[in-house]
PDB file of C-alpha atoms and ligand atoms in Angstrom:
ATOM      1  CA  MET A  15      59.615 113.656 103.643  1.00 38.00           C
ATOM      2  CA  SER A  16      57.166 111.806 101.744  1.00 40.00           C
ATOM      3  CA  GLY A  17      54.335 111.028 103.163  1.00 40.00           C
ATOM      4  CA  GLY A  18      53.783 106.878 104.163  1.00 41.00           C
ATOM      5  CA  SER A  19      57.116 106.171 104.774  1.00 49.00           C
ATOM      6  CA  PRO A  20      58.289 106.029 108.428  1.00 64.00           C
ATOM      7  CA  ARG A  21      60.885 108.578 109.946  1.00 83.00           C
ATOM      8  CA  PRO A  22      64.594 107.654 109.997  1.00 88.00           C
ATOM      9  CA  PHE A  23      66.320 106.629 112.769  1.00 93.00           C
ATOM     10  CA  VAL A  24      69.168 108.688 113.372  1.00 96.00           C
ATOM     11  CA  LEU A  25      71.587 108.021 116.037  1.00 98.00           C
ATOM     12  CA  VAL A  26      74.062 111.054 116.769  1.00 98.00           C
ATOM     13  CA  VAL A  27      77.592 110.304 118.387  1.00 97.00           C
ATOM     14  CA  GLU A  28      78.761 113.689 119.390  1.00 96.00           C
ATOM     15  CA  ASP A  29      80.771 114.926 122.901  1.00 95.00           C
ATOM     16  CA  GLU A  30      80.611 118.821 122.691  1.00 94.00           C
ATOM     17  CA  GLN A  31      76.369 119.756 123.907  1.00 94.00           C
ATOM     18  CA  ALA A  32      76.107 122.889 122.156  1.00 94.00           C
ATOM     19  CA  LEU A  33      76.925 120.766 118.700  1.00 94.00           C
ATOM     20  CA  VAL A  34      74.578 117.984 120.353  1.00 96.00           C
ATOM     21  CA  GLU A  35      71.242 119.782 120.682  1.00 95.00           C
ATOM     22  CA  LEU A  36      72.085 121.921 116.882  1.00 94.00           C
ATOM     23  CA  LEU A  37      71.978 118.022 115.815  1.00 95.00           C
ATOM     24  CA  ARG A  38      69.837 117.436 117.354  1.00 95.00           C
ATOM     25  CA  TYR A  39      67.065 120.213 116.048  1.00 94.00           C
ATOM     26  CA  ASN A  40      67.905 120.355 112.677  1.00 93.00           C
ATOM     27  CA  LEU A  41      67.528 116.354 112.034  1.00 94.00           C
ATOM     28  CA  GLU A  42      64.436 116.754 114.068  1.00 92.00           C
ATOM     29  CA  GLN A  43      63.429 119.804 111.941  1.00 89.00           C
ATOM     30  CA  ALA A  44      64.613 117.665 108.655  1.00 87.00           C
ATOM     31  CA  GLY A  45      62.154 114.997 109.491  1.00 87.00           C
ATOM     32  CA  PHE A  46      64.489 112.223 111.396  1.00 92.00           C
ATOM     33  CA  ARG A  47      64.028 110.259 114.502  1.00 93.00           C
ATOM     34  CA  VAL A  48      67.388 111.375 116.594  1.00 96.00           C
ATOM     35  CA  ALA A  49      69.237 109.670 119.853  1.00 97.00           C
ATOM     36  CA  VAL A  50      72.171 110.485 121.322  1.00 97.00           C
ATOM     37  CA  ALA A  51      75.421 109.207 122.974  1.00 97.00           C
ATOM     38  CA  LEU A  52      78.251 111.147 124.650  1.00 96.00           C
ATOM     39  CA  ASP A  53      80.998 108.715 123.725  1.00 95.00           C
ATOM     40  CA  GLY A  54      81.953 105.718 121.819  1.00 94.00           C
ATOM     41  CA  GLU A  55      81.324 102.687 124.812  1.00 95.00           C
ATOM     42  CA  ALA A  56      77.751 103.949 124.663  1.00 96.00           C
ATOM     43  CA  ALA A  57      77.379 104.879 120.618  1.00 96.00           C
ATOM     44  CA  LEU A  58      78.096 101.138 120.491  1.00 95.00           C
ATOM     45  CA  ALA A  59      75.664 100.145 123.966  1.00 95.00           C
ATOM     46  CA  ALA A  60      72.932 102.092 121.542  1.00 96.00           C
ATOM     47  CA  VAL A  61      73.804 100.137 118.548  1.00 95.00           C
ATOM     48  CA  ARG A  62      72.763  96.702 119.630  1.00 92.00           C
ATOM     49  CA  ASP A  63      69.716  98.226 121.758  1.00 91.00           C
ATOM     50  CA  GLU A  64      68.370 100.171 118.352  1.00 91.00           C
ATOM     51  CA  LEU A  65      69.828  99.729 114.933  1.00 91.00           C
ATOM     52  CA  PRO A  66      69.141 102.750 114.004  1.00 94.00           C
ATOM     53  CA  ASP A  67      68.990 104.203 109.664  1.00 92.00           C
ATOM     54  CA  LEU A  68      72.531 106.211 109.917  1.00 96.00           C
ATOM     55  CA  VAL A  69      74.850 107.001 112.624  1.00 97.00           C
ATOM     56  CA  LEU A  70      76.267 110.583 112.704  1.00 97.00           C
ATOM     57  CA  LEU A  71      79.671 110.206 114.742  1.00 96.00           C
ATOM     58  CA  ASP A  72      82.449 112.326 115.486  1.00 93.00           C
ATOM     59  CA  TRP A  73      86.235 111.135 115.165  1.00 89.00           C
ATOM     60  CA  MET A  74      87.112 112.797 118.808  1.00 87.00           C
ATOM     61  CA  LEU A  75      84.877 110.923 121.885  1.00 90.00           C
ATOM     62  CA  PRO A  76      86.399 109.664 124.864  1.00 87.00           C
ATOM     63  CA  LEU A  77      86.376 106.500 126.158  1.00 86.00           C
ATOM     64  CA  VAL A  78      86.320 104.661 122.301  1.00 88.00           C
ATOM     65  CA  SER A  79      87.328 107.199 119.703  1.00 89.00           C
ATOM     66  CA  GLY A  80      84.949 107.241 116.622  1.00 91.00           C
ATOM     67  CA  ILE A  81      87.422 105.619 113.914  1.00 90.00           C
ATOM     68  CA  GLU A  82      87.368 102.512 116.329  1.00 93.00           C
ATOM     69  CA  VAL A  83      83.619 102.154 116.791  1.00 95.00           C
ATOM     70  CA  CYS A  84      82.929 102.591 112.886  1.00 94.00           C
ATOM     71  CA  ARG A  85      85.765  99.630 112.762  1.00 93.00           C
ATOM     72  CA  GLN A  86      83.572  97.269 115.563  1.00 94.00           C
ATOM     73  CA  LEU A  87      80.459  98.384 113.519  1.00 94.00           C
ATOM     74  CA  ARG A  88      81.886  97.314 110.415  1.00 91.00           C
ATOM     75  CA  ARG A  89      83.166  93.983 112.266  1.00 91.00           C
ATOM     76  CA  GLN A  90      79.347  93.066 113.384  1.00 88.00           C
ATOM     77  CA  ALA A  91      77.724  91.237 111.325  1.00 83.00           C
ATOM     78  CA  ALA A  92      74.035  93.426 111.524  1.00 84.00           C
ATOM     79  CA  THR A  93      76.378  96.612 111.711  1.00 89.00           C
ATOM     80  CA  ALA A  94      78.814  95.355 108.062  1.00 86.00           C
ATOM     81  CA  ASN A  95      77.063  98.346 106.035  1.00 85.00           C
ATOM     82  CA  LEU A  96      75.109 100.873 108.603  1.00 91.00           C
ATOM     83  CA  PRO A  97      75.609 104.044 106.943  1.00 93.00           C
ATOM     84  CA  ILE A  98      77.793 105.868 108.198  1.00 94.00           C
ATOM     85  CA  ILE A  99      78.810 109.912 108.360  1.00 94.00           C
ATOM     86  CA  MET A 100      82.182 110.679 110.429  1.00 91.00           C
ATOM     87  CA  LEU A 101      82.408 114.502 111.901  1.00 91.00           C
ATOM     88  CA  THR A 102      85.877 116.027 112.204  1.00 83.00           C
ATOM     89  CA  ALA A 103      87.383 118.739 113.145  1.00 76.00           C
ATOM     90  CA  ARG A 104      90.309 117.890 111.125  1.00 62.00           C
ATOM     91  CA  GLY A 105      90.362 118.850 107.925  1.00 60.00           C
ATOM     92  CA  GLU A 106      93.212 117.227 106.073  1.00 61.00           C
ATOM     93  CA  GLU A 107      93.419 114.938 103.419  1.00 62.00           C
ATOM     94  CA  GLY A 108      95.065 112.387 105.671  1.00 67.00           C
ATOM     95  CA  ASP A 109      92.421 112.083 108.081  1.00 66.00           C
ATOM     96  CA  ARG A 110      89.649 111.221 105.716  1.00 66.00           C
ATOM     97  CA  VAL A 111      91.650 108.478 103.802  1.00 67.00           C
ATOM     98  CA  ARG A 112      91.656 107.175 107.090  1.00 70.00           C
ATOM     99  CA  GLY A 113      87.785 107.747 107.902  1.00 67.00           C
ATOM    100  CA  LEU A 114      87.036 106.095 104.731  1.00 72.00           C
ATOM    101  CA  ASP A 115      89.405 103.311 105.290  1.00 73.00           C
ATOM    102  CA  ALA A 116      87.854 102.185 109.197  1.00 76.00           C
ATOM    103  CA  GLY A 117      85.022 102.248 106.422  1.00 83.00           C
ATOM    104  CA  ALA A 118      82.750 105.879 107.309  1.00 88.00           C
ATOM    105  CA  ASP A 119      80.628 106.307 104.256  1.00 88.00           C
ATOM    106  CA  ASP A 120      81.033 109.901 103.634  1.00 88.00           C
ATOM    107  CA  TYR A 121      83.082 112.988 105.898  1.00 86.00           C
ATOM    108  CA  VAL A 122      81.659 116.254 107.042  1.00 88.00           C
ATOM    109  CA  ALA A 123      85.088 118.617 108.223  1.00 86.00           C
ATOM    110  CA  LYS A 124      83.609 120.595 110.966  1.00 86.00           C
ATOM    111  CA  PRO A 125      81.977 123.452 110.953  1.00 85.00           C
ATOM    112  CA  PHE A 126      79.927 122.455 108.331  1.00 88.00           C
ATOM    113  CA  SER A 127      76.752 124.216 107.780  1.00 88.00           C
ATOM    114  CA  PRO A 128      73.233 121.893 108.439  1.00 89.00           C
ATOM    115  CA  ALA A 129      71.065 122.255 105.949  1.00 87.00           C
ATOM    116  CA  GLU A 130      74.894 120.886 104.194  1.00 88.00           C
ATOM    117  CA  LEU A 131      74.900 117.965 106.498  1.00 92.00           C
ATOM    118  CA  VAL A 132      71.370 117.326 106.111  1.00 91.00           C
ATOM    119  CA  ALA A 133      71.819 116.907 102.214  1.00 90.00           C
ATOM    120  CA  ARG A 134      74.671 114.816 102.764  1.00 91.00           C
ATOM    121  CA  ILE A 135      72.798 112.590 105.318  1.00 93.00           C
ATOM    122  CA  ARG A 136      70.139 112.531 102.785  1.00 89.00           C
ATOM    123  CA  ALA A 137      72.048 111.480 100.121  1.00 89.00           C
ATOM    124  CA  VAL A 138      73.657 108.591 102.127  1.00 90.00           C
ATOM    125  CA  LEU A 139      70.655 107.589 102.810  1.00 88.00           C
ATOM    126  CA  ARG A 140      69.637 107.661  99.158  1.00 83.00           C
ATOM    127  CA  ARG A 141      72.563 105.553  97.894  1.00 83.00           C
ATOM    128  CA  ILE A 142      72.393 102.938 100.473  1.00 79.00           C
ATOM    129  CA  ARG A 143      68.732 103.082 101.680  1.00 73.00           C
ATOM    130  CA  PRO A 144      66.969 104.037  98.968  1.00 69.00           C
ATOM    131  CA  ALA A 145      63.023 103.435 100.365  1.00 65.00           C
ATOM    132  CA  LEU A 146      63.858 105.921 103.721  1.00 65.00           C
ATOM    133  CA  ALA A 147      65.725 109.519 100.954  1.00 67.00           C
ATOM    134  CA  ASP A 148      63.521 111.725 100.297  1.00 68.00           C
ATOM    135  CA  ALA A 149      62.661 112.364  96.191  1.00 77.00           C
ATOM    136  CA  THR A 150      64.148 115.941  96.573  1.00 83.00           C
ATOM    137  CA  LEU A 151      67.685 117.014  96.972  1.00 86.00           C
ATOM    138  CA  THR A 152      67.751 121.036  98.099  1.00 87.00           C
ATOM    139  CA  TYR A 153      70.513 123.147  98.533  1.00 90.00           C
ATOM    140  CA  GLY A 154      69.968 126.737  99.508  1.00 86.00           C
ATOM    141  CA  ASP A 155      67.479 127.698  96.114  1.00 89.00           C
ATOM    142  CA  LEU A 156      67.587 125.106  94.220  1.00 93.00           C
ATOM    143  CA  VAL A 157      65.417 122.573  93.755  1.00 92.00           C
ATOM    144  CA  MET A 158      65.575 118.975  92.230  1.00 90.00           C
ATOM    145  CA  ASP A 159      62.825 116.674  91.793  1.00 87.00           C
ATOM    146  CA  LEU A 160      64.476 113.299  91.257  1.00 81.00           C
ATOM    147  CA  VAL A 161      60.893 112.092  89.842  1.00 75.00           C
ATOM    148  CA  SER A 162      59.397 114.324  87.661  1.00 80.00           C
ATOM    149  CA  HIS A 163      63.265 115.326  87.420  1.00 85.00           C
ATOM    150  CA  ARG A 164      62.356 118.951  87.472  1.00 91.00           C
ATOM    151  CA  VAL A 165      65.284 121.472  88.378  1.00 95.00           C
ATOM    152  CA  THR A 166      64.116 125.126  90.068  1.00 95.00           C
ATOM    153  CA  ARG A 167      65.994 127.907  91.546  1.00 95.00           C
ATOM    154  CA  GLY A 168      64.043 130.276  93.711  1.00 90.00           C
ATOM    155  CA  GLY A 169      60.613 128.206  92.200  1.00 90.00           C
ATOM    156  CA  GLN A 170      61.227 129.491  88.528  1.00 92.00           C
ATOM    157  CA  PRO A 171      61.789 126.046  86.159  1.00 94.00           C
ATOM    158  CA  VAL A 172      65.683 125.897  85.114  1.00 96.00           C
ATOM    159  CA  HIS A 173      66.067 123.881  82.284  1.00 95.00           C
ATOM    160  CA  LEU A 174      68.856 121.755  81.730  1.00 95.00           C
ATOM    161  CA  GLY A 175      69.962 118.787  78.966  1.00 92.00           C
ATOM    162  CA  PRO A 176      70.353 115.094  80.568  1.00 90.00           C
ATOM    163  CA  THR A 177      74.083 115.155  81.046  1.00 92.00           C
ATOM    164  CA  GLU A 178      73.695 118.550  82.899  1.00 95.00           C
ATOM    165  CA  PHE A 179      70.751 117.267  85.597  1.00 94.00           C
ATOM    166  CA  ARG A 180      73.483 113.764  85.931  1.00 92.00           C
ATOM    167  CA  LEU A 181      75.644 116.705  86.874  1.00 95.00           C
ATOM    168  CA  LEU A 182      74.067 118.479  88.907  1.00 96.00           C
ATOM    169  CA  ARG A 183      71.983 116.108  90.692  1.00 92.00           C
ATOM    170  CA  HIS A 184      76.102 114.222  91.786  1.00 91.00           C
ATOM    171  CA  PHE A 185      76.735 118.407  93.338  1.00 94.00           C
ATOM    172  CA  MET A 186      73.734 118.620  95.207  1.00 90.00           C
ATOM    173  CA  GLU A 187      73.960 114.580  96.766  1.00 84.00           C
ATOM    174  CA  HIS A 188      77.857 116.151  97.713  1.00 85.00           C
ATOM    175  CA  PRO A 189      77.121 119.560  98.208  1.00 85.00           C
ATOM    176  CA  GLY A 190      80.606 121.352  99.051  1.00 84.00           C
ATOM    177  CA  ARG A 191      83.616 118.761  97.891  1.00 86.00           C
ATOM    178  CA  VAL A 192      85.784 119.308  95.057  1.00 91.00           C
ATOM    179  CA  PHE A 193      85.514 117.177  92.183  1.00 92.00           C
ATOM    180  CA  SER A 194      88.022 117.106  89.696  1.00 93.00           C
ATOM    181  CA  ARG A 195      86.896 116.589  85.838  1.00 92.00           C
ATOM    182  CA  GLU A 196      88.155 113.286  86.144  1.00 89.00           C
ATOM    183  CA  GLN A 197      85.676 112.309  89.418  1.00 89.00           C
ATOM    184  CA  LEU A 198      83.427 114.011  87.762  1.00 92.00           C
ATOM    185  CA  LEU A 199      83.501 111.636  83.885  1.00 90.00           C
ATOM    186  CA  ASP A 200      83.967 108.800  86.125  1.00 84.00           C
ATOM    187  CA  ALA A 201      80.894 109.615  87.786  1.00 85.00           C
ATOM    188  CA  VAL A 202      78.350 111.444  85.446  1.00 88.00           C
ATOM    189  CA  TRP A 203      79.411 110.170  82.310  1.00 86.00           C
ATOM    190  CA  GLY A 204      80.786 106.744  83.554  1.00 77.00           C
ATOM    191  CA  ARG A 205      83.822 104.429  83.617  1.00 70.00           C
ATOM    192  CA  ASP A 206      84.247 102.992  80.448  1.00 70.00           C
ATOM    193  CA  VAL A 207      83.007 105.927  78.202  1.00 72.00           C
ATOM    194  CA  TYR A 208      85.643 108.265  76.832  1.00 78.00           C
ATOM    195  CA  VAL A 209      85.325 111.572  77.107  1.00 81.00           C
ATOM    196  CA  GLU A 210      88.083 114.674  77.239  1.00 86.00           C
ATOM    197  CA  ALA A 211      88.402 116.443  80.162  1.00 84.00           C
ATOM    198  CA  ARG A 212      87.465 119.392  78.841  1.00 89.00           C
ATOM    199  CA  THR A 213      83.924 117.883  77.884  1.00 92.00           C
ATOM    200  CA  VAL A 214      83.538 117.693  81.688  1.00 94.00           C
ATOM    201  CA  ASP A 215      84.071 122.310  80.840  1.00 95.00           C
ATOM    202  CA  VAL A 216      81.720 122.973  78.226  1.00 95.00           C
ATOM    203  CA  HIS A 217      78.673 120.442  80.580  1.00 96.00           C
ATOM    204  CA  ILE A 218      79.694 122.916  83.166  1.00 97.00           C
ATOM    205  CA  ARG A 219      78.954 126.677  81.625  1.00 96.00           C
ATOM    206  CA  ARG A 220      76.247 124.545  80.535  1.00 96.00           C
ATOM    207  CA  LEU A 221      74.621 124.356  83.203  1.00 97.00           C
ATOM    208  CA  ARG A 222      75.521 127.796  84.685  1.00 95.00           C
ATOM    209  CA  LEU A 223      74.202 129.518  82.110  1.00 94.00           C
ATOM    210  CA  ALA A 224      70.926 127.323  82.951  1.00 96.00           C
ATOM    211  CA  LEU A 225      71.442 127.840  86.902  1.00 95.00           C
ATOM    212  CA  ASN A 226      72.523 131.160  86.894  1.00 90.00           C
ATOM    213  CA  VAL A 227      69.484 133.404  85.688  1.00 85.00           C
ATOM    214  CA  ASP A 228      68.109 136.776  86.148  1.00 82.00           C
ATOM    215  CA  ASP A 229      71.968 137.507  87.833  1.00 83.00           C
ATOM    216  CA  ARG A 230      71.629 135.126  91.674  1.00 86.00           C
ATOM    217  CA  PRO A 231      74.832 134.218  92.138  1.00 88.00           C
ATOM    218  CA  ASP A 232      77.454 131.795  91.008  1.00 91.00           C
ATOM    219  CA  LEU A 233      76.077 128.612  92.401  1.00 91.00           C
ATOM    220  CA  ILE A 234      79.136 126.247  90.573  1.00 93.00           C
ATOM    221  CA  ARG A 235      82.854 127.280  91.971  1.00 93.00           C
ATOM    222  CA  THR A 236      85.637 126.329  90.166  1.00 93.00           C
ATOM    223  CA  VAL A 237      88.965 124.670  92.337  1.00 90.00           C
ATOM    224  CA  ARG A 238      91.738 126.026  90.247  1.00 88.00           C
ATOM    225  CA  ALA A 239      94.134 123.123  89.226  1.00 85.00           C
ATOM    226  CA  ALA A 240      91.133 121.053  91.255  1.00 89.00           C
ATOM    227  CA  GLY A 241      88.115 121.005  90.059  1.00 92.00           C
ATOM    228  CA  TYR A 242      84.909 121.969  91.081  1.00 94.00           C
ATOM    229  CA  ALA A 243      82.304 122.194  93.641  1.00 93.00           C
ATOM    230  CA  LEU A 244      79.003 123.212  94.437  1.00 92.00           C
ATOM    231  CA  ASP A 245      79.345 125.881  96.606  1.00 87.00           C
ATOM    232  CA  ALA A 246      77.176 129.048  97.458  1.00 74.00           C
ATOM    233  CA  THR A 247      80.241 130.870  99.777  1.00 69.00           C
ATOM    234  CA  PRO A 248      81.444 133.974  98.285  1.00 54.00           C
ATOM    235  CA  GLY A 249      84.925 133.247  96.893  1.00 45.00           C
TER     236      GLY A 249
HETATM  237 CA1  LIG B  30      84.126 115.687 120.312  1.00 75.78          CA
END
């Protein structure tokens, strides 16, 4: 984390002991302070005890479900805007929508890579608690400095135009997630700007050319009939 700022405090709500240990280790390595609650009731008590900067909330919990914990936190003034990321083994679109409807800020499906989860936590914090977030985004060998606007891959500078920079930033804030051309237009160009969907393809091509030098693996995945994602996994 950047010097001087306090370590962001993350409450992990998860009943699976092995996953708790994995999360604790990776979050502490990434510079977060971590507390753990093993069920929904303990989570609500822990939040009353010390307000975290972000809650990582498992969907399937004993006593009170993650969805119900999320709803209860949203109903109380003190926690109405508390950043919440739901974790779940379910990957279906309906569940994702229910999770976001209940008030979660983001949603990560199990199994996830710890690096991706840390990136998502930083992205949510950056959106909601900018002072707590790191000034750099990383994904694999890719590093984006949000202050200087410099991008490197494997330590080598990557030269991007302003649109490609915004496009890559959006992908790095939501690694692994597939965005349609329309969603990318809204996020990167803005809702009020009229740009044809195929313009997205042009800028994706430029972004790929800039990123994939020296035969490095392509980091942008094209999802047929769906859109694009930042994704380092082959296939
Ligand atoms: Ca669980």
